[in-house]
Tab-separated table of C-alpha atoms in Angstrom:
chain	number	residue	atom	x	y	z
E	1	MET	CA	-10.489	1.243	-20.747
E	2	THR	CA	-7.924	4.044	-21.293
E	3	ASP	CA	-4.673	3.660	-23.185
E	4	ASP	CA	-3.152	5.332	-26.169
E	5	SER	CA	-1.984	1.922	-27.575
E	6	SER	CA	-4.693	0.106	-29.476
E	7	LEU	CA	-2.736	-3.116	-28.889
E	8	ALA	CA	-2.829	-2.540	-25.046
E	9	ARG	CA	-6.618	-1.847	-25.223
E	10	ALA	CA	-7.047	-4.976	-27.265
E	11	LEU	CA	-5.183	-7.064	-24.679
E	12	LEU	CA	-7.270	-5.652	-21.821
E	13	ARG	CA	-10.425	-6.316	-23.785
E	14	SER	CA	-9.371	-9.929	-24.508
E	15	LEU	CA	-8.687	-10.435	-20.719
E	16	LEU	CA	-11.986	-8.989	-19.634
E	17	GLU	CA	-14.650	-9.819	-22.177
E	18	GLY	CA	-14.552	-13.516	-21.361
E	19	ASP	CA	-16.178	-12.869	-18.086
E	20	GLU	CA	-19.976	-12.698	-18.492
E	21	GLN	CA	-20.319	-10.286	-15.525
E	22	ILE	CA	-18.145	-7.656	-17.130
E	23	GLU	CA	-19.295	-5.387	-19.969
E	24	ILE	CA	-16.750	-3.030	-21.614
E	25	VAL	CA	-18.797	0.132	-22.332
E	26	GLY	CA	-16.107	2.271	-23.877
E	27	GLU	CA	-12.469	2.723	-24.938
E	28	ALA	CA	-10.486	5.969	-24.652
E	29	LYS	CA	-7.142	6.590	-26.360
E	30	ASN	CA	-6.189	9.608	-24.032
E	31	GLY	CA	-7.127	11.161	-20.767
E	32	GLN	CA	-9.553	13.699	-22.257
E	33	ASP	CA	-11.468	10.876	-23.928
E	34	ALA	CA	-11.609	9.121	-20.591
E	35	VAL	CA	-13.054	12.170	-18.847
E	36	ASP	CA	-15.654	12.685	-21.475
E	37	LEU	CA	-16.688	9.016	-21.544
E	38	VAL	CA	-16.905	8.745	-17.772
E	39	HIS	CA	-19.508	11.579	-17.814
E	40	GLU	CA	-21.356	10.055	-20.767
E	41	LEU	CA	-21.378	6.440	-19.932
E	42	LYS	CA	-21.041	6.412	-16.112
E	43	PRO	CA	-19.049	3.210	-15.853
E	44	ASP	CA	-18.501	1.247	-12.593
E	45	LEU	CA	-14.735	1.267	-13.113
E	46	VAL	CA	-12.096	2.892	-15.336
E	47	THR	CA	-8.644	1.380	-16.256
E	48	MET	CA	-6.124	4.119	-16.734
E	49	ASP	CA	-2.675	4.303	-18.375
E	50	LEU	CA	-0.546	7.263	-17.399
E	51	GLU	CA	1.594	8.225	-20.345
E	52	MET	CA	-0.723	9.461	-22.982
E	53	PRO	CA	-1.111	12.471	-25.413
E	54	VAL	CA	-3.640	15.314	-25.189
E	55	MET	CA	-4.232	14.706	-21.444
E	56	ASN	CA	-2.136	12.251	-19.417
E	57	GLY	CA	-3.490	9.761	-16.989
E	58	MET	CA	-2.623	11.772	-13.906
E	59	GLN	CA	-4.527	14.766	-15.155
E	60	ALA	CA	-7.518	12.609	-16.144
E	61	ILE	CA	-7.632	10.937	-12.695
E	62	THR	CA	-7.642	14.346	-11.013
E	63	GLU	CA	-10.422	15.584	-13.273
E	64	ILE	CA	-12.551	12.515	-12.932
E	65	MET	CA	-12.249	12.246	-9.096
E	66	ALA	CA	-13.114	15.943	-8.786
E	67	THR	CA	-16.180	15.896	-11.121
E	68	ARG	CA	-17.551	12.359	-11.200
E	69	ALA	CA	-15.756	10.033	-8.809
E	70	VAL	CA	-15.455	6.449	-10.009
E	71	PRO	CA	-13.152	3.585	-9.027
E	72	ILE	CA	-9.939	3.867	-11.065
E	73	LEU	CA	-7.418	1.085	-11.615
E	74	VAL	CA	-4.017	2.371	-12.962
E	75	VAL	CA	-2.610	-0.132	-15.461
E	76	SER	CA	0.819	1.125	-16.150
E	77	SER	CA	4.461	0.052	-16.922
E	78	VAL	CA	6.863	-0.674	-14.080
E	79	ALA	CA	9.073	2.207	-15.412
E	80	ASP	CA	6.341	4.627	-14.322
E	81	ALA	CA	5.944	3.194	-10.814
E	82	LEU	CA	6.648	6.361	-8.869
E	83	ASN	CA	4.049	8.352	-10.946
E	84	ALA	CA	1.600	5.456	-10.477
E	85	TYR	CA	1.623	6.017	-6.694
E	86	GLU	CA	1.216	9.761	-7.269
E	87	ALA	CA	-1.925	8.719	-9.051
E	88	VAL	CA	-3.009	6.826	-5.910
E	89	ALA	CA	-2.617	10.072	-4.065
E	90	SER	CA	-4.960	11.692	-6.604
E	91	GLY	CA	-7.641	9.118	-5.959
E	92	ALA	CA	-6.875	6.031	-8.013
E	93	LEU	CA	-7.696	2.760	-5.944
E	94	GLU	CA	-4.760	0.628	-7.043
E	95	VAL	CA	-1.894	0.024	-9.437
E	96	VAL	CA	-1.027	-3.032	-11.543
E	97	GLY	CA	1.471	-3.621	-14.232
E	98	LYS	CA	0.312	-4.049	-17.859
E	99	PRO	CA	-0.671	-7.680	-17.877
E	100	GLU	CA	0.556	-10.407	-20.159
E	101	TYR	CA	-1.920	-12.840	-21.852
E	102	ASP	CA	-1.908	-16.005	-19.817
E	103	SER	CA	-4.634	-17.794	-17.786
E	104	LYS	CA	-3.205	-16.876	-14.418
E	105	THR	CA	-2.736	-13.199	-15.243
E	106	ALA	CA	-6.189	-13.002	-16.810
E	107	ALA	CA	-7.889	-14.567	-13.755
E	108	GLU	CA	-6.055	-12.192	-11.362
E	109	PHE	CA	-6.760	-9.087	-13.481
E	110	VAL	CA	-10.411	-9.984	-13.873
E	111	ALA	CA	-10.819	-10.658	-10.213
E	112	LYS	CA	-9.269	-7.267	-9.303
E	113	VAL	CA	-11.487	-5.410	-11.773
E	114	LYS	CA	-14.656	-7.008	-10.371
E	115	LEU	CA	-13.617	-6.340	-6.812
E	116	LEU	CA	-12.671	-2.674	-7.318
E	117	ALA	CA	-15.833	-1.940	-9.228
E	118	ARG	CA	-17.754	-2.485	-6.079
E	119	VAL	CA	-15.713	-0.101	-3.944
E	120	PRO	CA	-17.470	3.166	-3.062
E	121	VAL	CA	-15.339	6.182	-3.762
E	122	ILE	CA	-15.709	9.872	-2.874
E	123	THR	CA	-15.097	13.090	-4.705
E	124	HIS	CA	-11.630	14.653	-4.343
E	125	ILE	CA	-11.682	18.346	-3.905
E	126	ARG	CA	-9.142	20.185	-6.030
E	127	SER	CA	-7.171	23.221	-4.812
E	128	ARG	CA	-8.217	26.614	-6.198
E	129	ALA	CA	-5.184	26.533	-8.439
E	130	GLY	CA	-6.531	23.293	-9.991
E	131	ALA	CA	-3.780	21.041	-8.679
E	132	LYS	CA	-4.632	17.737	-6.837
E	133	ALA	CA	-5.261	18.098	-3.133
E	134	PRO	CA	-2.570	16.543	-0.992
E	135	LEU	CA	-3.268	13.085	0.470
E	136	MET	CA	-2.619	14.456	3.914
E	137	THR	CA	-1.330	17.700	5.455
E	138	PRO	CA	1.299	17.010	8.160
E	139	ALA	CA	1.400	19.335	11.106
E	140	THR	CA	5.080	19.999	10.676
E	141	PRO	CA	7.363	20.235	7.646
E	142	LEU	CA	8.445	16.794	6.263
E	143	THR	CA	12.148	16.039	6.593
E	144	MET	CA	13.908	12.886	5.698
E	145	VAL	CA	16.292	11.125	8.039
E	146	GLN	CA	19.000	10.016	5.677
E	147	PRO	CA	20.951	6.642	6.206
E	148	SER	CA	23.966	8.573	7.504
E	149	ALA	CA	21.808	9.823	10.419
E	150	ILE	CA	21.331	6.340	11.811
E	151	VAL	CA	24.814	4.910	11.333
E	152	ASN	CA	25.559	5.356	15.040
E	153	ALA	CA	22.021	4.722	16.290
E	154	PRO	CA	21.559	2.066	18.869
E	155	THR	CA	20.544	-1.344	17.583
E	156	GLY	CA	18.641	-2.123	20.762
E	157	TYR	CA	14.959	-1.377	20.815
E	158	ARG	CA	12.054	-2.499	22.837
E	159	ARG	CA	9.393	-3.291	20.230
E	160	ALA	CA	9.239	-4.096	16.461
E	161	PHE	CA	6.206	-3.429	14.236
E	162	ALA	CA	4.913	-5.330	11.347
E	163	ILE	CA	2.227	-3.974	9.099
E	164	ALA	CA	0.193	-6.100	6.596
E	165	SER	CA	-1.961	-4.570	3.899
E	166	SER	CA	-3.448	-5.123	0.537
E	167	THR	CA	-5.988	-3.232	-1.579
E	168	GLY	CA	-6.211	0.405	-0.273
E	169	GLY	CA	-3.018	-0.275	1.674
E	170	PRO	CA	-0.793	2.381	0.057
E	171	GLN	CA	-3.141	5.180	1.009
E	172	ALA	CA	-3.428	3.825	4.571
E	173	LEU	CA	0.338	3.459	4.768
E	174	ALA	CA	0.822	7.065	3.616
E	175	LEU	CA	-1.525	8.359	6.217
E	176	ILE	CA	0.083	6.206	9.080
E	177	LEU	CA	3.765	6.492	8.256
E	178	SER	CA	3.635	10.331	7.532
E	179	ARG	CA	2.307	10.868	11.000
E	180	LEU	CA	5.210	9.155	12.789
E	181	PRO	CA	7.935	11.416	14.243
E	182	ALA	CA	11.559	11.349	13.105
E	183	ASP	CA	12.589	10.006	16.490
E	184	PHE	CA	10.269	6.974	16.312
E	185	ALA	CA	12.668	4.523	17.926
E	186	CYS	CA	11.406	1.193	16.671
E	187	PRO	CA	11.714	-0.673	13.309
E	188	ILE	CA	8.726	-1.130	11.118
E	189	LEU	CA	8.502	-3.967	8.507
E	190	VAL	CA	5.746	-3.771	5.817
E	191	SER	CA	4.251	-6.402	3.698
E	192	GLN	CA	2.037	-4.768	1.145
E	193	HIS	CA	0.390	-6.834	-1.657
E	194	ILE	CA	1.619	-5.219	-4.828
E	195	SER	CA	2.273	-6.052	-8.506
E	196	ASP	CA	5.840	-7.157	-9.398
E	197	GLY	CA	8.275	-4.275	-9.919
E	198	PHE	CA	6.186	-1.622	-8.197
E	199	ALA	CA	7.354	-1.881	-4.651
E	200	GLY	CA	10.343	0.446	-5.293
E	201	GLY	CA	8.129	3.044	-6.744
E	202	MET	CA	5.780	2.873	-3.721
E	203	ALA	CA	8.789	3.163	-1.372
E	204	ASP	CA	10.019	6.228	-3.150
E	205	TRP	CA	6.550	7.739	-2.969
E	206	LEU	CA	6.166	7.081	0.693
E	207	SER	CA	9.692	8.370	1.433
E	208	GLY	CA	8.625	11.767	0.241
E	209	LEU	CA	5.892	11.853	2.807
E	210	CYS	CA	7.718	10.557	5.852
E	211	LYS	CA	9.912	11.936	8.457
E	212	ILE	CA	11.522	8.658	9.207
E	213	GLU	CA	13.714	6.757	6.868
E	214	LEU	CA	11.994	4.327	4.546
E	215	ARG	CA	13.692	1.817	2.242
E	216	LEU	CA	13.121	-1.270	0.208
E	217	ALA	CA	14.232	-4.219	2.283
E	218	ARG	CA	17.566	-5.917	1.380
E	219	ASP	CA	18.413	-9.470	2.310
E	220	GLY	CA	20.831	-9.748	5.184
E	221	GLU	CA	20.716	-6.177	6.489
E	222	LEU	CA	20.519	-5.467	10.224
E	223	ILE	CA	17.059	-4.285	11.309
E	224	LEU	CA	17.615	-0.773	12.846
E	225	PRO	CA	15.297	1.314	14.984
E	226	GLY	CA	13.530	4.228	13.222
E	227	VAL	CA	13.624	2.628	9.822
E	228	VAL	CA	10.631	1.406	7.673
E	229	TYR	CA	11.472	-1.640	5.530
E	230	ILE	CA	9.148	-2.348	2.570
E	231	SER	CA	9.054	-5.784	1.218
E	232	PRO	CA	9.719	-6.352	-2.508
E	233	SER	CA	6.797	-8.200	-4.196
E	234	GLU	CA	8.967	-10.914	-5.741
E	235	MET	CA	10.138	-12.194	-2.322
E	236	ASN	CA	8.600	-12.633	1.141
E	237	LEU	CA	9.970	-10.443	3.911
E	238	THR	CA	10.898	-12.306	7.061
E	239	VAL	CA	13.432	-11.892	9.953
E	240	THR	CA	16.140	-14.030	11.331
E	241	PRO	CA	16.771	-14.813	15.060
E	242	SER	CA	19.727	-12.404	14.827
E	243	ARG	CA	17.189	-9.710	13.851
E	244	ARG	CA	18.287	-9.252	10.256
E	245	ILE	CA	16.189	-9.086	7.088
E	246	ALA	CA	15.642	-12.379	5.355
E	247	LEU	CA	14.073	-12.363	1.837
E	248	VAL	CA	12.769	-15.887	1.085
E	249	GLU	CA	11.205	-17.559	-1.889
E	250	GLN	CA	7.467	-17.507	-2.134
E	251	GLN	CA	5.410	-20.729	-1.927
E	252	VAL	CA	3.473	-21.807	-4.942
E	253	LYS	CA	0.245	-21.972	-2.912
E	254	GLU	CA	0.486	-18.246	-1.873
E	255	VAL	CA	-2.093	-16.273	-3.763
E	256	TYR	CA	-1.010	-12.813	-2.755
E	257	HIS	CA	2.522	-11.397	-2.999
E	258	PRO	CA	4.428	-10.643	-0.822
E	259	SER	CA	2.972	-12.839	1.871
E	260	CYS	CA	1.731	-11.044	4.979
E	261	ASN	CA	1.584	-14.283	6.973
E	262	ALA	CA	5.321	-15.004	6.177
E	263	LEU	CA	6.274	-11.566	7.824
E	264	LEU	CA	3.897	-11.761	10.782
E	265	ASN	CA	4.692	-15.428	11.605
E	266	ALA	CA	8.398	-14.515	11.619
E	267	MET	CA	7.881	-11.493	13.901
E	268	ALA	CA	5.891	-13.678	16.321
E	269	SER	CA	8.763	-16.177	16.371
E	270	VAL	CA	11.695	-13.684	16.642
E	271	TYR	CA	10.313	-10.814	18.623
E	272	GLY	CA	7.580	-12.704	20.619
E	273	ARG	CA	5.852	-10.434	23.231
E	274	ASP	CA	7.866	-7.366	21.839
E	275	SER	CA	6.178	-7.729	18.466
E	276	VAL	CA	3.321	-5.514	17.268
E	277	GLY	CA	1.160	-6.739	14.363
E	278	ILE	CA	-1.004	-4.312	12.479
E	279	ILE	CA	-3.416	-5.524	9.714
E	280	LEU	CA	-4.938	-2.942	7.361
E	281	THR	CA	-7.365	-2.889	4.572
E	282	GLY	CA	-7.297	-5.648	1.914
E	283	MET	CA	-8.998	-8.464	0.219
E	284	GLY	CA	-8.690	-12.160	1.208
E	285	SER	CA	-7.433	-13.477	4.518
E	286	ASP	CA	-3.623	-13.137	4.216
E	287	GLY	CA	-2.140	-11.923	7.496
E	288	ALA	CA	-4.956	-13.223	9.757
E	289	LYS	CA	-3.005	-16.272	10.812
E	290	GLY	CA	0.087	-14.236	11.406
E	291	ILE	CA	-1.869	-11.776	13.671
E	292	GLU	CA	-3.106	-14.819	15.635
E	293	ASN	CA	0.367	-16.013	16.128
E	294	ILE	CA	1.640	-12.616	17.412
E	295	ARG	CA	-1.228	-12.601	19.843
E	296	LYS	CA	-0.372	-16.094	21.021
E	297	ALA	CA	3.292	-15.033	21.504
E	298	GLY	CA	2.069	-12.196	23.797
E	299	GLY	CA	2.581	-9.404	21.262
E	300	ALA	CA	0.191	-6.517	20.625
E	301	THR	CA	-2.281	-6.659	17.716
E	302	LEU	CA	-4.158	-3.885	15.950
E	303	ALA	CA	-6.552	-3.837	12.912
E	304	GLN	CA	-7.914	-1.076	10.764
E	305	ASP	CA	-11.696	-0.545	11.243
E	306	GLU	CA	-14.324	-1.259	8.591
E	307	ALA	CA	-15.399	2.412	8.081
E	308	SER	CA	-11.925	3.577	7.046
E	309	SER	CA	-11.101	0.437	4.951
E	310	VAL	CA	-11.242	0.397	1.145
E	311	ILE	CA	-11.753	-3.428	1.419
E	312	PHE	CA	-12.866	-4.855	4.790
E	313	GLY	CA	-11.460	-8.252	4.081
E	314	MET	CA	-8.232	-9.537	5.641
E	315	ASN	CA	-8.638	-7.224	8.641
E	316	LYS	CA	-12.204	-8.464	9.083
E	317	VAL	CA	-10.976	-12.109	9.080
E	318	ALA	CA	-8.380	-11.238	11.750
E	319	ILE	CA	-10.976	-9.377	13.859
E	320	ASP	CA	-13.504	-12.197	13.611
E	321	SER	CA	-10.918	-14.615	14.778
E	322	GLY	CA	-10.562	-12.852	18.040
E	323	SER	CA	-6.852	-12.123	17.739
E	324	VAL	CA	-7.113	-8.420	17.421
E	325	GLN	CA	-6.812	-6.421	20.662
E	326	GLN	CA	-7.610	-2.988	19.172
E	327	ILE	CA	-9.702	-1.962	16.195
E	328	LEU	CA	-8.935	1.604	15.131
E	329	PRO	CA	-9.691	4.130	12.305
E	330	VAL	CA	-6.728	4.348	10.080
E	331	GLY	CA	-6.239	7.976	11.299
E	332	ASP	CA	-5.668	6.726	14.855
E	333	VAL	CA	-3.131	3.974	14.150
E	334	ALA	CA	-0.021	6.226	14.094
E	335	GLN	CA	-0.819	7.645	17.560
E	336	GLU	CA	-1.254	4.165	18.976
E	337	MET	CA	2.069	3.088	17.524
E	338	ILE	CA	3.759	6.027	19.167
E	339	ARG	CA	2.167	4.985	22.445
E	340	LEU	CA	3.296	1.373	22.055
E	341	ALA	CA	6.788	2.405	21.149
E	342	GLY	CA	7.154	4.281	24.382
E	343	ASN	CA	9.395	7.243	24.888
E	344	ASN	CA	12.607	5.823	23.401
E	345	VAL	CA	14.168	8.165	20.863
E	346	PHE	CA	17.497	8.279	19.076
E	347	PRO	CA	19.876	10.050	21.401
E	348	SER	CA	21.517	11.917	18.484
E	349	LEU	CA	18.224	13.250	17.385
E	350	GLU	CA	17.027	14.115	20.882
E	351	ALA	CA	20.170	16.097	21.469
E	352	ASN	CA	19.671	18.140	18.353
E	353	ARG	CA	16.261	19.289	19.363
E	354	PRO	CA	15.855	23.021	20.117
């Protein structure tokens, strides 16, 4: 456990030590302590705060992943959400908010720690200057399409895409969305399991990697082509028959937030054969039923393969159900999305090409 606050470390200890399968082998009060203890104790998982003296969490993650790679779970405040996803780019597996002491929170946190401790990770090679290596290197310079660029864009489009993801999803989304061109002429709606309050930080982080516009979904807004809509964690992202965003209350029985099935089921109902469902890495089975419904509606269905998945869980369930038409490495998903989208581009963008 790594946190400069003794109270925060005590809380994490109290949440974890009740599980007989978990042994807390060390506590670090800053990033340098964490680096030293990782080499000395060789833990199965490290929890990492970001804002700390001596060496901050980002620096520690970079050092650990370059010298002795180990699964890292960032446990940080919502106020540091953007930096938390920069930590994901440096090699951390997932981000959660600092938990509160209650039975539900404790159970969820313990389950996540036990799951991530079993995930194999690889060494991240640093650049010669010592900075973290980029998550991916786009073939062309990244440019953002600002909202003003799509005001006059056509609202008609042939297909709409929905992406469902969980553990390992932010890394997969970064790789996929950064490879889509600025003139990708279909909307993309994303339901990514995430801790409350962190969706905005993830959206900001992804925006810095993408050529197309990416935003946190807002209730009632018209779904436009060439825009990626990220679901907030506190509500489920769905769509209305008039092709507008609808953020709806979550059901008590839903374990993961936001619900992937809620999005995929709505896409199947509204877009039918023109819907494309994509299910990526993640634990559990959320999204598998929605993928099945898109397939039944005549839409296209894709799933990330096992080899490129951090957790081969929800995508495996969807594949085993027989509802997935194509199983692809994460690096091939963007190209297939471009193929499925066809040759439609924004006329204004096409006219400005050299």
